Coordinates of C-alpha atoms in Angstrom, one line a residue:
M2 CA 18.3 -21.7 -59.4
R3 CA 19.7 -24.6 -57.9
S4 CA 23.3 -25.0 -56.6
A5 CA 25.4 -27.8 -57.9
A6 CA 27.5 -28.0 -54.3
P7 CA 25.6 -29.8 -51.1
E8 CA 22.7 -26.9 -50.1
E9 CA 23.4 -24.7 -47.4
R10 CA 21.2 -25.1 -44.2
A11 CA 20.8 -22.3 -41.5
D12 CA 18.5 -21.8 -38.6
A13 CA 17.9 -17.7 -40.0
V14 CA 18.7 -16.6 -43.7
V15 CA 18.1 -12.5 -43.4
V16 CA 17.7 -10.9 -46.9
G17 CA 19.4 -7.1 -46.9
S18 CA 21.3 -5.2 -44.0
G19 CA 19.5 -1.6 -43.8
F20 CA 17.2 -0.8 -40.1
G21 CA 15.1 -3.9 -40.7
G22 CA 18.1 -5.7 -41.6
S23 CA 20.6 -5.5 -39.4
V24 CA 18.5 -5.7 -36.0
S25 CA 16.9 -8.4 -37.2
A26 CA 20.3 -10.6 -37.7
Y27 CA 21.4 -9.4 -34.1
R28 CA 18.4 -9.9 -32.6
L29 CA 18.3 -13.9 -34.1
A30 CA 22.1 -14.5 -33.1
E31 CA 22.0 -12.7 -29.3
A32 CA 19.2 -16.0 -29.3
G33 CA 21.3 -18.4 -30.7
L34 CA 20.5 -18.9 -33.8
D35 CA 22.5 -19.7 -36.7
V36 CA 21.7 -16.5 -38.8
V37 CA 22.9 -15.4 -42.3
L38 CA 22.4 -11.9 -43.8
L39 CA 22.6 -11.9 -47.6
E40 CA 23.3 -8.4 -49.2
R41 CA 23.8 -7.6 -52.4
G42 CA 25.8 -3.9 -51.9
K43 CA 29.5 -4.0 -50.8
A44 CA 31.4 -3.3 -47.8
Y45 CA 32.1 0.6 -47.0
P46 CA 35.0 0.8 -44.0
P47 CA 35.7 4.6 -43.1
G48 CA 37.7 6.6 -46.6
S49 CA 36.4 4.6 -49.0
F50 CA 32.8 6.1 -49.4
P51 CA 33.5 7.8 -53.0
R52 CA 34.1 11.6 -53.4
N53 CA 36.2 12.5 -57.2
P54 CA 34.4 12.6 -59.7
H55 CA 36.1 9.1 -60.9
Q56 CA 35.3 7.1 -57.9
M57 CA 31.4 9.0 -58.4
S58 CA 31.1 7.7 -61.5
R59 CA 30.9 4.1 -60.9
A60 CA 28.8 4.6 -57.6
F61 CA 26.1 3.6 -58.8
W62 CA 23.9 0.4 -58.8
D63 CA 23.3 -1.6 -62.0
P64 CA 25.4 -5.0 -61.7
T65 CA 24.8 -6.1 -65.1
E66 CA 26.2 -3.3 -66.5
G67 CA 29.2 -3.3 -64.7
L68 CA 28.1 -1.2 -61.5
Q69 CA 28.2 -1.9 -58.2
G70 CA 28.2 1.4 -56.2
L71 CA 26.6 2.3 -53.4
F72 CA 23.5 4.8 -55.2
D73 CA 20.4 3.1 -56.7
V74 CA 18.4 5.1 -58.2
W75 CA 14.6 4.7 -59.4
T76 CA 12.3 6.3 -61.7
F77 CA 9.1 6.0 -62.2
R78 CA 5.3 7.6 -63.6
G79 CA 5.1 10.5 -60.6
F80 CA 8.3 10.3 -59.1
D81 CA 11.8 9.0 -58.6
S82 CA 13.4 7.8 -55.9
I83 CA 17.3 7.4 -54.7
V84 CA 18.3 4.2 -51.9
S85 CA 21.2 2.5 -51.5
S86 CA 23.4 -0.5 -51.8
G87 CA 25.8 -1.5 -49.2
L88 CA 26.5 -3.2 -46.2
G89 CA 24.6 -0.8 -43.7
G90 CA 21.4 -0.3 -46.7
G91 CA 19.9 2.9 -46.0
S92 CA 22.0 4.1 -43.2
L93 CA 25.2 4.6 -45.3
I94 CA 23.2 7.5 -47.0
Y95 CA 20.5 8.6 -44.8
A96 CA 21.0 12.0 -42.9
N97 CA 20.7 10.4 -39.2
V98 CA 17.5 12.0 -38.1
M99 CA 15.8 9.5 -35.6
I100 CA 12.1 10.7 -34.6
R101 CA 9.6 8.4 -33.0
K102 CA 6.3 8.6 -35.3
D103 CA 3.8 10.6 -33.6
E104 CA 1.6 8.7 -31.3
R105 CA -2.0 10.1 -33.1
W106 CA -0.2 9.1 -36.2
F107 CA -1.0 5.1 -36.0
V108 CA -4.7 5.9 -37.9
C109 CA -7.2 4.1 -39.7
E110 CA -8.7 6.3 -41.9
P111 CA -10.0 5.5 -45.2
L112 CA -8.4 5.7 -48.9
P113 CA -9.5 7.6 -51.5
G114 CA -9.6 4.1 -53.7
G115 CA -11.0 2.0 -51.4
G116 CA -9.5 0.6 -48.5
Y117 CA -7.6 2.0 -45.3
E118 CA -4.8 3.4 -43.7
K119 CA -4.8 1.2 -40.9
W120 CA -1.7 0.9 -38.0
P121 CA -2.3 -2.2 -36.1
V122 CA 0.1 -1.5 -33.8
G123 CA 0.3 1.5 -31.7
R124 CA 3.0 3.7 -30.1
A125 CA 2.7 2.5 -26.4
E126 CA 3.6 -1.0 -28.1
L127 CA 6.3 0.5 -29.9
D128 CA 8.1 2.7 -27.3
P129 CA 10.1 0.1 -25.6
H130 CA 11.5 -1.1 -28.5
Y131 CA 12.3 2.5 -29.6
D132 CA 14.2 2.7 -26.3
A133 CA 15.9 -0.3 -27.4
V134 CA 17.4 1.0 -30.9
E135 CA 18.2 4.1 -29.7
R136 CA 20.8 3.0 -26.9
M137 CA 22.0 0.6 -29.3
L138 CA 22.3 3.6 -32.4
D139 CA 23.9 6.1 -29.1
V140 CA 21.6 9.0 -30.3
T141 CA 21.8 12.9 -29.5
P142 CA 20.8 15.5 -30.7
Y143 CA 23.3 18.2 -32.7
P144 CA 25.2 20.1 -29.9
F145 CA 25.3 23.3 -32.0
E146 CA 25.9 25.2 -28.8
S147 CA 29.1 23.5 -27.6
P148 CA 32.0 25.9 -27.1
A149 CA 33.7 23.3 -29.4
Y150 CA 30.8 23.5 -32.1
A151 CA 30.6 27.3 -34.0
S152 CA 26.8 27.6 -33.4
S153 CA 25.2 26.8 -36.7
R154 CA 23.2 29.2 -38.9
K155 CA 21.2 27.0 -40.3
T156 CA 20.1 26.0 -37.1
Q157 CA 19.8 29.3 -35.3
A158 CA 17.4 30.3 -38.8
M159 CA 15.1 27.7 -38.5
R160 CA 14.7 28.1 -34.6
E161 CA 14.0 31.8 -35.5
A162 CA 11.4 30.7 -38.3
A163 CA 9.6 28.4 -35.7
E164 CA 9.3 31.2 -33.5
K165 CA 8.0 33.4 -36.0
L166 CA 5.7 31.2 -37.2
G167 CA 4.6 29.8 -33.5
L168 CA 5.6 26.2 -35.1
E169 CA 7.2 24.0 -32.6
W170 CA 10.5 23.4 -33.2
S171 CA 13.5 21.0 -32.0
L172 CA 16.9 19.3 -31.8
P173 CA 15.8 15.8 -33.3
P174 CA 17.7 12.7 -32.2
L175 CA 21.3 12.2 -34.2
A176 CA 22.8 8.5 -34.8
V177 CA 25.5 10.6 -34.7
S178 CA 28.9 10.4 -32.6
F179 CA 29.8 13.9 -31.4
A180 CA 31.8 13.5 -28.3
P181 CA 35.4 10.7 -28.4
A182 CA 33.4 9.0 -26.5
P183 CA 29.8 8.4 -23.9
G184 CA 29.8 11.4 -21.5
Q185 CA 32.8 13.2 -23.2
P186 CA 32.2 16.8 -24.1
P187 CA 32.0 16.8 -28.1
A188 CA 35.0 17.6 -29.8
I189 CA 35.8 17.9 -33.8
G190 CA 37.6 14.8 -35.7
L191 CA 38.8 12.6 -31.9
P192 CA 39.2 9.3 -32.4
L193 CA 36.2 6.9 -31.5
A194 CA 36.3 4.2 -28.4
D195 CA 35.0 0.7 -30.1
P196 CA 32.1 -0.4 -28.6
P197 CA 31.9 -3.7 -26.7
Y198 CA 31.0 -6.0 -29.5
G199 CA 34.1 -4.2 -31.5
N200 CA 34.0 -3.5 -35.1
L201 CA 33.5 -5.1 -38.5
H202 CA 35.4 -3.2 -40.5
G203 CA 38.8 -3.2 -37.9
A204 CA 38.9 0.6 -39.0
Q205 CA 39.5 3.5 -36.6
R206 CA 36.5 6.1 -36.6
R207 CA 36.5 9.4 -35.5
S208 CA 34.1 12.0 -34.4
C209 CA 32.0 14.2 -36.7
R210 CA 33.7 16.6 -38.6
L211 CA 30.7 18.8 -39.4
C212 CA 31.1 18.4 -43.2
G213 CA 27.7 18.4 -44.4
E214 CA 28.6 14.7 -46.4
C215 CA 26.1 12.6 -44.6
N216 CA 24.4 11.7 -47.2
L217 CA 27.2 10.5 -49.7
G218 CA 28.9 8.2 -46.9
C219 CA 30.8 9.2 -43.9
N220 CA 34.6 8.7 -44.2
D221 CA 35.1 9.6 -41.0
G222 CA 33.1 6.7 -39.4
A223 CA 31.0 9.6 -37.6
K224 CA 28.0 8.5 -38.3
N225 CA 26.3 5.8 -36.0
S226 CA 25.7 3.5 -38.6
L227 CA 24.4 -0.5 -39.2
D228 CA 27.3 -1.4 -40.2
H229 CA 29.4 0.2 -37.0
T230 CA 26.6 -0.7 -34.6
Y231 CA 24.1 -3.8 -35.1
L232 CA 25.6 -5.7 -37.5
S233 CA 29.1 -5.5 -35.7
A234 CA 27.1 -6.8 -32.8
A235 CA 26.1 -9.5 -34.7
V236 CA 29.2 -10.6 -36.3
A237 CA 30.1 -10.7 -32.3
K238 CA 27.3 -13.0 -31.4
G239 CA 28.3 -15.3 -34.2
A240 CA 25.9 -14.5 -37.5
E241 CA 27.6 -14.5 -40.7
I242 CA 27.5 -11.6 -43.1
R243 CA 27.7 -12.1 -46.9
P244 CA 28.0 -9.0 -48.6
R245 CA 27.8 -8.8 -53.0
C246 CA 25.1 -11.6 -52.5
E247 CA 21.9 -10.5 -54.2
V248 CA 18.8 -13.0 -53.5
R249 CA 17.0 -13.8 -56.6
T250 CA 14.6 -16.5 -56.2
I251 CA 12.7 -17.8 -53.0
E252 CA 10.6 -21.4 -52.8
A253 CA 8.2 -22.5 -49.4
L254 CA 9.3 -26.1 -49.0
D255 CA 7.2 -28.9 -48.6
G256 CA 6.9 -29.6 -44.8
G257 CA 8.1 -25.9 -43.9
G258 CA 11.0 -23.5 -44.7
Y259 CA 12.3 -21.8 -47.6
R260 CA 15.2 -22.4 -50.0
V261 CA 16.5 -19.0 -50.9
G262 CA 18.7 -18.8 -54.5
Y263 CA 21.5 -15.8 -54.5
V264 CA 24.0 -14.6 -57.4
E265 CA 27.5 -13.5 -56.2
H266 CA 28.3 -9.9 -57.4
L267 CA 32.1 -10.7 -57.7
P268 CA 34.4 -8.0 -57.4
E269 CA 36.1 -8.8 -60.7
N270 CA 32.7 -8.2 -62.9
E271 CA 32.9 -4.6 -61.6
G272 CA 33.9 -2.1 -64.6
R273 CA 32.2 -5.0 -67.4
D274 CA 28.7 -6.2 -68.7
V275 CA 27.0 -9.3 -67.4
D276 CA 24.4 -11.0 -67.7
W277 CA 22.4 -12.3 -64.6
D278 CA 22.8 -15.9 -66.0
E279 CA 27.0 -15.7 -65.9
M280 CA 26.6 -15.1 -62.1
P281 CA 28.1 -17.5 -60.4
R282 CA 24.6 -18.8 -58.8
R283 CA 24.3 -20.2 -54.8
S284 CA 21.4 -21.6 -52.8
I285 CA 20.3 -21.9 -48.6
V286 CA 17.4 -23.5 -47.3
C287 CA 16.1 -21.6 -43.7
R288 CA 13.3 -22.2 -41.1
K289 CA 13.0 -18.6 -40.5
L290 CA 13.6 -16.1 -43.4
I291 CA 13.2 -12.2 -43.1
L292 CA 12.5 -10.2 -46.2
A293 CA 14.6 -6.6 -45.5
A294 CA 15.8 -5.7 -48.8
G295 CA 13.6 -2.6 -48.8
T296 CA 10.7 -1.3 -50.2
Y297 CA 11.2 -2.0 -53.9
G298 CA 13.6 -4.7 -53.0
T299 CA 11.4 -6.4 -51.6
T300 CA 8.3 -6.1 -53.0
F301 CA 9.9 -7.1 -56.2
L302 CA 11.1 -10.4 -54.8
L303 CA 7.8 -11.2 -53.4
L304 CA 5.7 -10.2 -56.8
R305 CA 8.9 -12.4 -58.5
N306 CA 8.4 -15.4 -56.9
R307 CA 4.4 -15.8 -56.1
A308 CA 4.4 -19.0 -58.3
T309 CA 6.5 -20.5 -55.5
L310 CA 4.7 -18.5 -52.7
P311 CA 1.5 -19.9 -53.3
G312 CA -1.8 -18.0 -51.6
L313 CA 0.3 -14.3 -51.3
S314 CA -2.5 -12.0 -50.0
D315 CA -4.3 -9.3 -52.9
A316 CA -2.7 -6.9 -51.2
L317 CA 0.4 -7.1 -52.7
G318 CA 2.0 -4.1 -53.8
T319 CA -0.4 -1.8 -52.2
K320 CA -0.6 1.2 -50.0
F321 CA 2.6 2.3 -51.4
S322 CA 3.9 6.4 -50.3
G323 CA 7.0 8.1 -50.8
N324 CA 6.7 9.2 -46.8
G325 CA 5.1 12.6 -48.4
D326 CA 9.0 14.0 -49.3
L327 CA 9.4 17.5 -50.9
L328 CA 12.7 19.1 -51.9
T329 CA 12.8 23.3 -51.8
F330 CA 15.3 25.8 -51.6
L331 CA 15.7 28.6 -49.4
T332 CA 17.8 31.4 -51.7
P333 CA 19.6 34.9 -51.6
A334 CA 16.6 37.6 -51.9
D335 CA 18.3 39.6 -54.2
D336 CA 22.0 40.2 -55.8
D337 CA 23.3 41.8 -52.9
A338 CA 26.7 40.2 -51.5
E339 CA 27.4 42.8 -48.4
N340 CA 23.2 41.9 -47.3
V341 CA 22.6 38.6 -47.9
R342 CA 21.2 36.0 -45.4
Q343 CA 24.0 33.3 -45.4
F344 CA 23.0 30.0 -43.8
G345 CA 25.7 27.9 -43.6
A346 CA 24.8 25.0 -45.7
T347 CA 28.0 23.1 -45.4
E348 CA 28.5 23.8 -41.8
G349 CA 27.4 20.5 -39.5
P350 CA 25.2 17.4 -40.2
V351 CA 23.0 16.7 -42.8
I352 CA 20.0 17.6 -41.0
T353 CA 20.0 19.6 -38.0
S354 CA 16.7 20.7 -36.6
A355 CA 13.1 20.1 -37.2
L356 CA 9.8 21.9 -37.5
R357 CA 6.7 20.0 -36.7
V358 CA 3.5 21.3 -38.5
P359 CA -0.2 19.4 -36.8
D360 CA -2.1 17.0 -38.5
A361 CA -5.9 17.2 -38.2
V362 CA -5.9 14.2 -35.8
D363 CA -3.4 15.9 -33.4
C364 CA -6.3 18.6 -33.0
D365 CA -9.3 17.4 -31.0
D366 CA -11.9 20.2 -31.9
V367 CA -9.7 20.7 -35.4
P368 CA -9.2 24.6 -35.9
E369 CA -8.9 26.4 -39.0
D370 CA -5.3 26.2 -39.7
C371 CA -5.2 22.3 -38.4
R372 CA -7.4 20.4 -41.1
D373 CA -5.0 18.5 -43.2
R374 CA -2.3 16.2 -43.3
G375 CA 1.0 17.0 -41.1
F376 CA 4.5 16.9 -41.5
Y377 CA 7.7 18.1 -40.9
I378 CA 10.0 20.2 -42.2
Q379 CA 14.2 20.3 -41.6
D380 CA 17.0 22.3 -42.8
G381 CA 19.0 20.4 -45.4
G382 CA 22.7 20.7 -46.1
Y383 CA 25.3 19.4 -48.4
P384 CA 29.3 19.1 -48.7
A385 CA 31.3 21.7 -49.7
F386 CA 32.3 20.8 -53.0
A387 CA 27.8 21.3 -54.2
E388 CA 28.6 25.2 -54.0
W389 CA 31.9 25.0 -56.2
I390 CA 29.3 23.3 -58.9
A391 CA 26.2 25.7 -58.0
E392 CA 28.7 29.1 -58.5
T393 CA 29.9 27.6 -62.2
S394 CA 26.6 26.1 -63.6
G395 CA 24.9 28.8 -64.4
P396 CA 24.2 31.7 -67.0
K397 CA 25.8 34.0 -65.0
S398 CA 29.2 31.9 -64.6
L399 CA 29.6 31.7 -68.4
W400 CA 29.2 36.0 -68.8
R401 CA 32.2 35.8 -65.6
I402 CA 34.2 33.1 -67.8
G403 CA 33.8 34.8 -71.3
A404 CA 34.9 38.5 -69.3
F405 CA 37.8 36.7 -68.0
L406 CA 39.2 35.4 -71.1
G407 CA 38.9 38.5 -73.0
R408 CA 40.8 40.4 -70.2
W409 CA 43.5 38.0 -70.8
L410 CA 43.5 37.9 -74.6
L411 CA 44.1 41.9 -74.2
T412 CA 46.8 41.5 -71.8
A413 CA 48.7 38.2 -73.6
L414 CA 48.5 40.3 -76.6
K415 CA 49.8 43.4 -74.7
L416 CA 46.6 45.7 -75.7
A417 CA 46.0 46.2 -72.3
P418 CA 47.7 48.4 -70.0
D419 CA 47.6 46.2 -66.7
N420 CA 48.9 42.2 -66.6
S421 CA 47.7 41.8 -62.9
L422 CA 44.8 39.2 -63.3
G423 CA 44.2 39.6 -59.3
A424 CA 40.6 41.8 -59.9
E425 CA 39.9 39.6 -62.8
L426 CA 40.5 36.2 -61.3
S427 CA 37.9 37.5 -58.5
D428 CA 35.6 38.5 -60.6
L429 CA 35.8 34.9 -62.4
L430 CA 34.8 33.4 -59.2
G431 CA 31.9 35.9 -58.0
D432 CA 30.9 36.7 -54.7
G433 CA 29.3 33.5 -53.9
V434 CA 25.8 35.4 -53.0
L435 CA 23.9 31.8 -54.4
S436 CA 25.8 29.3 -52.1
A437 CA 26.3 31.7 -49.0
G438 CA 22.6 32.7 -49.0
A439 CA 21.1 28.9 -50.0
L440 CA 19.6 26.3 -47.6
P441 CA 18.0 23.3 -49.0
L442 CA 14.4 22.6 -47.3
L443 CA 13.4 19.2 -46.6
G444 CA 9.5 18.3 -46.1
M445 CA 8.0 14.8 -45.2
G446 CA 4.5 13.5 -43.7
R447 CA 1.3 12.4 -44.2
D448 CA 0.9 12.3 -47.9
V449 CA -1.7 9.3 -49.3
P450 CA -0.8 5.2 -49.4
D451 CA -2.4 4.1 -52.5
G452 CA 0.3 4.0 -54.7
V453 CA 0.3 0.1 -56.4
M454 CA 3.3 -1.8 -56.8
T455 CA 3.5 -4.3 -60.0
L456 CA 5.8 -6.7 -62.2
D457 CA 6.3 -5.1 -66.2
G458 CA 7.7 -8.0 -67.3
D459 CA 10.4 -8.6 -65.3
R460 CA 10.3 -5.5 -63.9
L461 CA 9.1 -3.4 -61.3
D462 CA 6.2 -0.8 -62.0
V463 CA 5.1 1.7 -59.8
R464 CA 1.5 3.7 -60.2
W465 CA 1.8 6.4 -57.8
S466 CA 1.2 10.2 -58.3
S467 CA 1.0 13.6 -56.3
E468 CA -2.4 14.2 -57.3
T469 CA -4.6 12.5 -54.7
S470 CA -1.8 14.2 -51.9
M471 CA -2.0 17.5 -53.4
A472 CA -3.5 19.2 -50.6
Y473 CA -0.8 18.2 -48.1
F474 CA 1.8 19.0 -51.0
E475 CA 0.6 22.8 -51.1
R476 CA -0.1 23.0 -47.7
L477 CA 3.9 21.8 -47.2
R478 CA 4.6 24.1 -50.0
S479 CA 2.9 27.5 -48.2
T480 CA 4.3 26.6 -45.1
M481 CA 8.3 26.4 -46.7
R482 CA 7.2 29.4 -48.5
R483 CA 6.5 31.5 -45.1
I484 CA 9.8 30.3 -43.4
A485 CA 11.0 31.9 -46.7
E486 CA 9.5 35.1 -45.8
V487 CA 9.9 35.5 -42.0
L488 CA 13.2 34.9 -43.1
G489 CA 14.0 37.6 -45.7
T490 CA 14.6 34.9 -48.5
G491 CA 13.7 34.0 -51.4
F492 CA 12.2 30.8 -52.1
V493 CA 12.5 28.4 -55.2
D494 CA 11.0 24.6 -55.7
N495 CA 12.4 21.6 -56.9
P496 CA 12.2 21.8 -60.8
M497 CA 10.8 18.6 -60.9
W498 CA 7.8 19.8 -59.1
F499 CA 6.9 21.6 -62.2
F500 CA 6.0 18.7 -63.4
R501 CA 4.3 17.6 -59.9
R502 CA 7.1 15.0 -59.6
I503 CA 8.6 14.4 -56.6
V504 CA 11.7 12.4 -55.4
T505 CA 11.3 10.3 -52.3
V506 CA 14.3 8.8 -50.5
H507 CA 11.8 7.1 -47.7
P508 CA 9.3 4.8 -50.4
L509 CA 6.9 2.6 -48.0
G510 CA 4.5 0.2 -48.2
G511 CA 4.1 -3.2 -51.1
A512 CA 4.1 -5.6 -48.6
P513 CA 1.8 -4.0 -45.8
I514 CA 1.0 -5.1 -41.8
G515 CA -2.5 -5.7 -41.7
D516 CA -5.4 -7.8 -39.3
H517 CA -5.9 -10.1 -42.4
P518 CA -5.1 -10.7 -45.8
G519 CA -7.6 -9.0 -46.9
E520 CA -6.2 -5.9 -46.3
A521 CA -2.5 -6.6 -45.9
V522 CA 0.4 -8.9 -46.5
C523 CA 1.5 -9.5 -43.5
D524 CA 0.1 -9.8 -39.5
A525 CA 0.9 -7.1 -36.8
D526 CA 4.0 -9.1 -36.2
G527 CA 5.5 -9.2 -39.6
E528 CA 4.8 -12.6 -40.6
V529 CA 3.4 -13.3 -44.1
F530 CA -0.4 -14.7 -44.0
G531 CA 0.1 -18.3 -45.2
H532 CA 3.4 -18.7 -45.0
P533 CA 5.1 -19.4 -41.6
G534 CA 8.4 -18.2 -40.3
L535 CA 8.4 -15.7 -43.4
Y536 CA 8.8 -12.2 -42.2
V537 CA 8.8 -9.0 -43.9
A538 CA 11.3 -6.3 -41.4
D539 CA 11.8 -3.7 -43.6
G540 CA 9.8 -0.2 -45.0
A541 CA 7.4 -2.6 -47.7
A542 CA 5.9 -3.4 -44.6
M543 CA 4.8 0.2 -43.4
P544 CA 1.2 0.0 -44.4
G545 CA 1.3 3.7 -44.7
P546 CA 3.5 7.0 -44.3
V547 CA 5.7 7.5 -40.7
G548 CA 5.6 10.9 -41.3
P549 CA 9.1 12.0 -40.1
N550 CA 12.2 10.0 -41.1
P551 CA 11.4 7.0 -41.0
S552 CA 14.5 4.5 -40.2
L553 CA 13.7 4.2 -36.2
T554 CA 10.3 3.1 -36.7
I555 CA 11.5 0.4 -39.3
A556 CA 14.1 -0.9 -36.5
A557 CA 11.7 -0.5 -33.6
M558 CA 9.1 -2.6 -35.8
A559 CA 11.7 -4.9 -36.6
D560 CA 13.3 -5.2 -32.9
R561 CA 9.3 -6.1 -32.0
M562 CA 8.7 -8.8 -34.6
C563 CA 11.8 -10.4 -33.2
T564 CA 11.0 -10.3 -30.2
R565 CA 7.3 -11.4 -30.8
M566 CA 9.3 -14.2 -33.1
L567 CA 11.4 -15.6 -30.1
E568 CA 8.9 -16.2 -27.8
R569 CA 6.5 -17.8 -30.1
A570 CA 9.8 -20.0 -30.4
G571 CA 10.3 -20.5 -26.5
R572 CA 13.5 -18.4 -27.0
P573 CA 14.7 -15.9 -24.2
A574 CA 13.7 -12.5 -25.9

């Protein structure tokens, strides 16, 4: 995949702009390297995220079918997955939670099919890098008791459940701007002051409106996503950011370095079918290549380019994990509209609080209730329009629609004594019990990282099922049921659980770090064994589940990787 034009060169090429790629681009540019970042998706300044049905229909990723949108949906045997495509990667659609990996969850323990989940890096080593990322993303807990904010009912409910169940409850750090400037009190919808490095979008941002739209992209710019932080800082330090550029080939060069081939997704190709061969092709040569295209993207690239990257470890594709993701719902206990417990799931950011259930490795004497893998449970939220969907999509809504049409017809034919339809319109809308009393529960934790990623022709395939992690999932579901019981609500599983399928938004593994190529693809610093200057800086490098939301750990690992890389090169870190 060579370009006819003169070949470009750079000190470092970064593939992907998620938590690993953005951190790497900034750190290397800050150290004076000539950095080019290639991102397959487009930029999303505030106000450009899709909302209406027409926009949402084009908001998915499948460029050969003319779709260059934000959401990339994958399906495999045993699970489905949603990841992001856009400048800022997963930070555009994640729920902002920044929790450090628990100190004792950096384990070395056997896997059912052989081998080990083995973390060659510990918490103490990562803590300075956690600190650095938290400063850059300006994290803060949800100020739900601030006078400027109405106290969040779902946050209060989670705290109540934790107290009744004797579980640890916290307000996790969120990468969200609730105040117009650091040190000022929270306020809704006020203009945000730009940081010293500016903003690559050049668009006004505003503080959080508590609209529950975090997972759809924040049109106010209240999320401190990577485009507003690390990427803007990287551009200020001289990095070149190239959206709509998807890497397809990697070639190790004689004498060192790498040739990276990529295609351009032209704006004029949106809405029409385009073969890969029709897309403009470019290439660039670099001394350092940082792969951060996401767990699927990075592993897929390495698998597809094995022939031009000779000697890759046989561990490539192993230790896949869904980070224990599981979605369930609290629901109204009955149809009593007067007494239904309302959670206000559309109020506030998507996630505001977290319950933590300990792991066997947390307990020195392993008591009865602490003999399995640990997890976190967090309150979920959603935008207000989801309530309309919920109230109008069930069988009861069909009955209400039929009753209303019958009443309207009788009135139109003058067969009804009352021509006022106010009561009938009220009945048509219903009492809103379902949406008022519903709350998603988001679980994540230490499932078993025994999935294997391979190529099926030119497609990625993942062999993983919930079976070996069933004890973990049942313990998680049991705790979620107990939350429903103590809060006096109903409980329902995600319908996909009937087939023992999960939906993960936190895929990890595929190019894991480790001590030697017999067990891993990369060393503890993220450098690929046998390929000097080739690094993996995203979720693919995780040798097992992080446990809590993995974004902060991925970013901290990338920050540590860059520090080691610069130290070895004799550059100031």
